Tab-separated table of C-alpha atoms in Angstrom:
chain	number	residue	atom	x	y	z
G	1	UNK	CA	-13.829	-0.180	-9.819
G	2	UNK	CA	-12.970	-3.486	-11.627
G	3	UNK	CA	-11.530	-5.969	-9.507
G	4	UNK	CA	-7.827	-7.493	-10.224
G	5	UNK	CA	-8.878	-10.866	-8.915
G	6	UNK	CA	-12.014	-12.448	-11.515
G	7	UNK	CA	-14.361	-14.794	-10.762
G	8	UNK	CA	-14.792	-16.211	-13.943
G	9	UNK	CA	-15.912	-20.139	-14.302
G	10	UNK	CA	-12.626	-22.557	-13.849
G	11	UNK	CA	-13.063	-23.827	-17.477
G	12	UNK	CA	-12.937	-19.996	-19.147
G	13	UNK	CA	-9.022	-19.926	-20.448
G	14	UNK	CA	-9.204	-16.044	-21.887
G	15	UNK	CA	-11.676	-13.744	-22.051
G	16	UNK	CA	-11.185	-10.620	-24.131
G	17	UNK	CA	-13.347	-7.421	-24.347
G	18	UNK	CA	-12.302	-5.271	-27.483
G	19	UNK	CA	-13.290	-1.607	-26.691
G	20	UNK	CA	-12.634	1.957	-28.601
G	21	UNK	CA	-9.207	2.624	-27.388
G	22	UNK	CA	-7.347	-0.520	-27.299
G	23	UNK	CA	-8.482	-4.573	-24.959
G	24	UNK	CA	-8.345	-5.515	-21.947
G	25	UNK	CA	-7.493	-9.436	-21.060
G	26	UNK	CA	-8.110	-11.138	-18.214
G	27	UNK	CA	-6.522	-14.764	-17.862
G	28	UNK	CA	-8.509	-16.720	-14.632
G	29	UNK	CA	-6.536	-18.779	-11.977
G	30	UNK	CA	-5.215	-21.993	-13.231
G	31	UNK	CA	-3.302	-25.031	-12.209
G	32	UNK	CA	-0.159	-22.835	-11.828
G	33	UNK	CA	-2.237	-20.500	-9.022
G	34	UNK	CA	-1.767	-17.190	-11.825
G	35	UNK	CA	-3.999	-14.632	-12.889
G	36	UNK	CA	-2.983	-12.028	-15.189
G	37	UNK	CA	-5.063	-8.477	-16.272
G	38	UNK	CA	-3.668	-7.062	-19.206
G	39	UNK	CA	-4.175	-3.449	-20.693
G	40	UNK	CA	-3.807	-2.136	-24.199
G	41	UNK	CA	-4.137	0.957	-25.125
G	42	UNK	CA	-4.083	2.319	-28.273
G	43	UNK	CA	-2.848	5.716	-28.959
G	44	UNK	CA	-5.630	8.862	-28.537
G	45	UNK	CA	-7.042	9.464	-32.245
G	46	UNK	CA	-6.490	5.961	-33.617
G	47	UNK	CA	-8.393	5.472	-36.490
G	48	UNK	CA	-11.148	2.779	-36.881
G	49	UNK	CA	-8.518	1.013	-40.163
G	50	UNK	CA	-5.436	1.357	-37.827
G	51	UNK	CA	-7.725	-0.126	-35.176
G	52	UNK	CA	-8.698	-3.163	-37.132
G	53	UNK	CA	-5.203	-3.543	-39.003
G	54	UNK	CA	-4.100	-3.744	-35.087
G	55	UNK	CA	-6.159	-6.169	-33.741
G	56	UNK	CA	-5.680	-8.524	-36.643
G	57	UNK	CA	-1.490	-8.414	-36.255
G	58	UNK	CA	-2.860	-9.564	-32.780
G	59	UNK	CA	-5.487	-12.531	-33.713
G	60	UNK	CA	-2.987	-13.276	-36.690
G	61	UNK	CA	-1.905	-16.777	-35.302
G	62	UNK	CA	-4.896	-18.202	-35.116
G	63	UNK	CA	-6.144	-16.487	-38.361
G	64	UNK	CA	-3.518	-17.289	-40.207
G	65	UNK	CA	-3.307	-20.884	-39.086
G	66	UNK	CA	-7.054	-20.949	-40.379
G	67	UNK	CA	-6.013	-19.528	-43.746
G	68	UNK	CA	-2.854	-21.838	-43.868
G	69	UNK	CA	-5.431	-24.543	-43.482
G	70	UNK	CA	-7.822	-23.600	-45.869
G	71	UNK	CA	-4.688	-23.076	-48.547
G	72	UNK	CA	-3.890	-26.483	-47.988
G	73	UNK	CA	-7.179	-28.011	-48.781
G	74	UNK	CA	-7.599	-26.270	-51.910
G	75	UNK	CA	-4.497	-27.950	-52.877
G	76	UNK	CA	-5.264	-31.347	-52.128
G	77	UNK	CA	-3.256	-33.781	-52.994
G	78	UNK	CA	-0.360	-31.512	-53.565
G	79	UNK	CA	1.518	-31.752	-50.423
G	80	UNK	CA	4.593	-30.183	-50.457
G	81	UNK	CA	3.027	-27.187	-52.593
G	82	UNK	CA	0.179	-27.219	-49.810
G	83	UNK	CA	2.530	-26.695	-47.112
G	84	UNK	CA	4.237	-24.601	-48.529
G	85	UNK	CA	1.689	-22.312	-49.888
G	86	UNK	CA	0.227	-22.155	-46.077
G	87	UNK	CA	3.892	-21.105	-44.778
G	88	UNK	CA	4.075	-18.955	-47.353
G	89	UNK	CA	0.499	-17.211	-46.545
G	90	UNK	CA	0.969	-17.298	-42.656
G	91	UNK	CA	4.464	-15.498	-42.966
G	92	UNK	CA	3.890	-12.834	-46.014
G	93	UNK	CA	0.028	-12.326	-43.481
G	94	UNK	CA	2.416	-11.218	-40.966
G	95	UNK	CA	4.962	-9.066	-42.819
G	96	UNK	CA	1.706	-7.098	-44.537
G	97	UNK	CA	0.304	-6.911	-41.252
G	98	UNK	CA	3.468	-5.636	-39.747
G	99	UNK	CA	4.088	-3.156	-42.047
G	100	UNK	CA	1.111	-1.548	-42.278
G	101	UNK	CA	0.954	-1.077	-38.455
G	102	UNK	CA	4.618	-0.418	-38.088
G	103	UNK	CA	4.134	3.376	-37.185
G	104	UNK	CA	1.333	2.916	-34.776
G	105	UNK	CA	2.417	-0.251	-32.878
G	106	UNK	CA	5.432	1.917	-31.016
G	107	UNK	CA	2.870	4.048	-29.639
G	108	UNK	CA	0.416	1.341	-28.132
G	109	UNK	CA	0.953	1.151	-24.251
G	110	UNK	CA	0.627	-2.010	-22.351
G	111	UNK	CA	0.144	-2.609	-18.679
G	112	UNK	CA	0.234	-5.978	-17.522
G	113	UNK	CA	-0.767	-6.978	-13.416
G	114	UNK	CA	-0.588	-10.711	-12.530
G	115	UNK	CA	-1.195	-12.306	-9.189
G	116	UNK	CA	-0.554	-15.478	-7.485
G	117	UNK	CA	-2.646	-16.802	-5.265
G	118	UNK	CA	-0.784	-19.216	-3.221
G	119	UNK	CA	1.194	-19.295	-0.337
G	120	UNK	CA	-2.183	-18.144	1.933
G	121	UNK	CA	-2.154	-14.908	0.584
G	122	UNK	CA	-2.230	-13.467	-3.108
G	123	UNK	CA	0.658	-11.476	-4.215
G	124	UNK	CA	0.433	-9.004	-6.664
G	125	UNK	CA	3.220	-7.990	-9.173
G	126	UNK	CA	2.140	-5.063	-11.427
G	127	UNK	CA	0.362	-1.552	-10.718
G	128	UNK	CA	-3.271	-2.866	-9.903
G	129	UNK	CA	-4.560	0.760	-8.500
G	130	UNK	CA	-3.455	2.201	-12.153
G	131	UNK	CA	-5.020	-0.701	-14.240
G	132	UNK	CA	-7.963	-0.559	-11.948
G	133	UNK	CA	-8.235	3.527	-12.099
G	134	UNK	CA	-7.421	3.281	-16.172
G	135	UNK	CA	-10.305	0.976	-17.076
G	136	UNK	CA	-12.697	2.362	-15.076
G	137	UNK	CA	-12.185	5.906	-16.797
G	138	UNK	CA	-11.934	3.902	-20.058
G	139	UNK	CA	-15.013	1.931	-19.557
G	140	UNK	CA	-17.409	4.702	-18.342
G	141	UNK	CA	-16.135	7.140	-20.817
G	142	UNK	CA	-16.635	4.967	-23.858
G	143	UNK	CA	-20.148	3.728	-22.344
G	144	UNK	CA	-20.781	7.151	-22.116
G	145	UNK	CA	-20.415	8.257	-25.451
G	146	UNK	CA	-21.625	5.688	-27.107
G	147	UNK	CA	-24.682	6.633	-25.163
G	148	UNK	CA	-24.374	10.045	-26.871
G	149	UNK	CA	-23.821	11.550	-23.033
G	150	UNK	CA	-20.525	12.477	-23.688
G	151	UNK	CA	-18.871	14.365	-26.732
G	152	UNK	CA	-15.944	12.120	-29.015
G	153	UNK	CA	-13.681	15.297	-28.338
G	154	UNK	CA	-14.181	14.868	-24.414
G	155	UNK	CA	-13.911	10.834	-24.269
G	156	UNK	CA	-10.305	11.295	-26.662
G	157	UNK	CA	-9.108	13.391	-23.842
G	158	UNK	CA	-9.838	10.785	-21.082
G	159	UNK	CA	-8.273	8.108	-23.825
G	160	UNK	CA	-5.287	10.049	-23.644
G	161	UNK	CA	-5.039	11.245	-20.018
G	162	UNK	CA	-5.045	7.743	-19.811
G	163	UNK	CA	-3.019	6.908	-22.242
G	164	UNK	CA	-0.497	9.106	-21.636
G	165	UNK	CA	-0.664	7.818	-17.596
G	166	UNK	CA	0.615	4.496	-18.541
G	167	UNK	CA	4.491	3.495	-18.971
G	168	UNK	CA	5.764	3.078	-22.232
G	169	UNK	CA	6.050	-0.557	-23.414
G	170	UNK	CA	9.402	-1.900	-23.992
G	171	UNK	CA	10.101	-2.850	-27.330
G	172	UNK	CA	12.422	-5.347	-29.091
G	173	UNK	CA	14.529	-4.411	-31.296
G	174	UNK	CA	14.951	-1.479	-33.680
G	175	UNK	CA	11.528	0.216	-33.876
């Protein structure tokens, strides 16, 4: 089973692992004594576009930023038009990106477990058993079939026992 507490070097911030159905997140100890696992799943029978379109809305900010900065030295010399061009490619970015995902992003389930390790003891605020229990049936599923041991149809119906086995994620506003 993966462990909820890493022991990942001091200086590693975030490391990600992109999989199949969805990431997985885990944020080290730092000077505030947190750790944090976190758990996305996307919905069973995701395609690979919706898959990708997802995962960029997600790197976005620091995508965007890049192409903001790239817009801005094309136009050298052109300040205002610069910055404004890189606003203008940043935001619309996001609206595209948005839109295209807006009827799979509702469905994506989240589980989040953080810990805190001081006070002698850790103390754990989430559902660790469940994020433990889910990646492990994620992980050896997907290594599975990608090993051609295991059929798509079968691993899809682990992705969405799990899926289905996590809480719904809270949204914002009007969906």
């Amino acid at each position: 089973m993966h462990q909820i507490t890493t022991s990942l070097p001091p200086d590693t911030i975030r490391d990600h692992h992109l999989h199949l159905w969805g990431r997985e997140r885990v944020q080290p100890v730092g000077r505030t004594l947190w750790s944090s696992r976190t758990l996305v799943v996307f919905p069973p029978g995701t395609s690979v576009r919706e898959r990708l379109l997802l995962r960029l809305l997600h790197g976005w900010g620091i995508l965007g930023a890049l192409a903001g900065i790239g817009v801005m030295a094309a136009l050298n010399g052109r300040t205002v038009l610069g910055i404004g061009s890189a606003l203008a490619v940043y935001g619309l970015g996001y609206a595209v990106l948005r839109r295209a995902t807006r009827r799979t992003r509702p469905s994506v389930r989240t589980l989040v477990v953080t810990t805190f390790h001081g006070g002698g003891r850790p103390r754990v605020h989430g559902d660790h058993r469940l994020l433990a229990s889910s990646l492990d049936a994620l992980m050896v599923s997907e290594r599975l079939v990608r090993a051609g041991r295991m059929s798509p149809v079968d691993f899809e119906l682990v992705w969405a026992d799990v899926w289905a086995s996590l809480p719904e994620t809270a949204r914002r506003g009007l969906r």
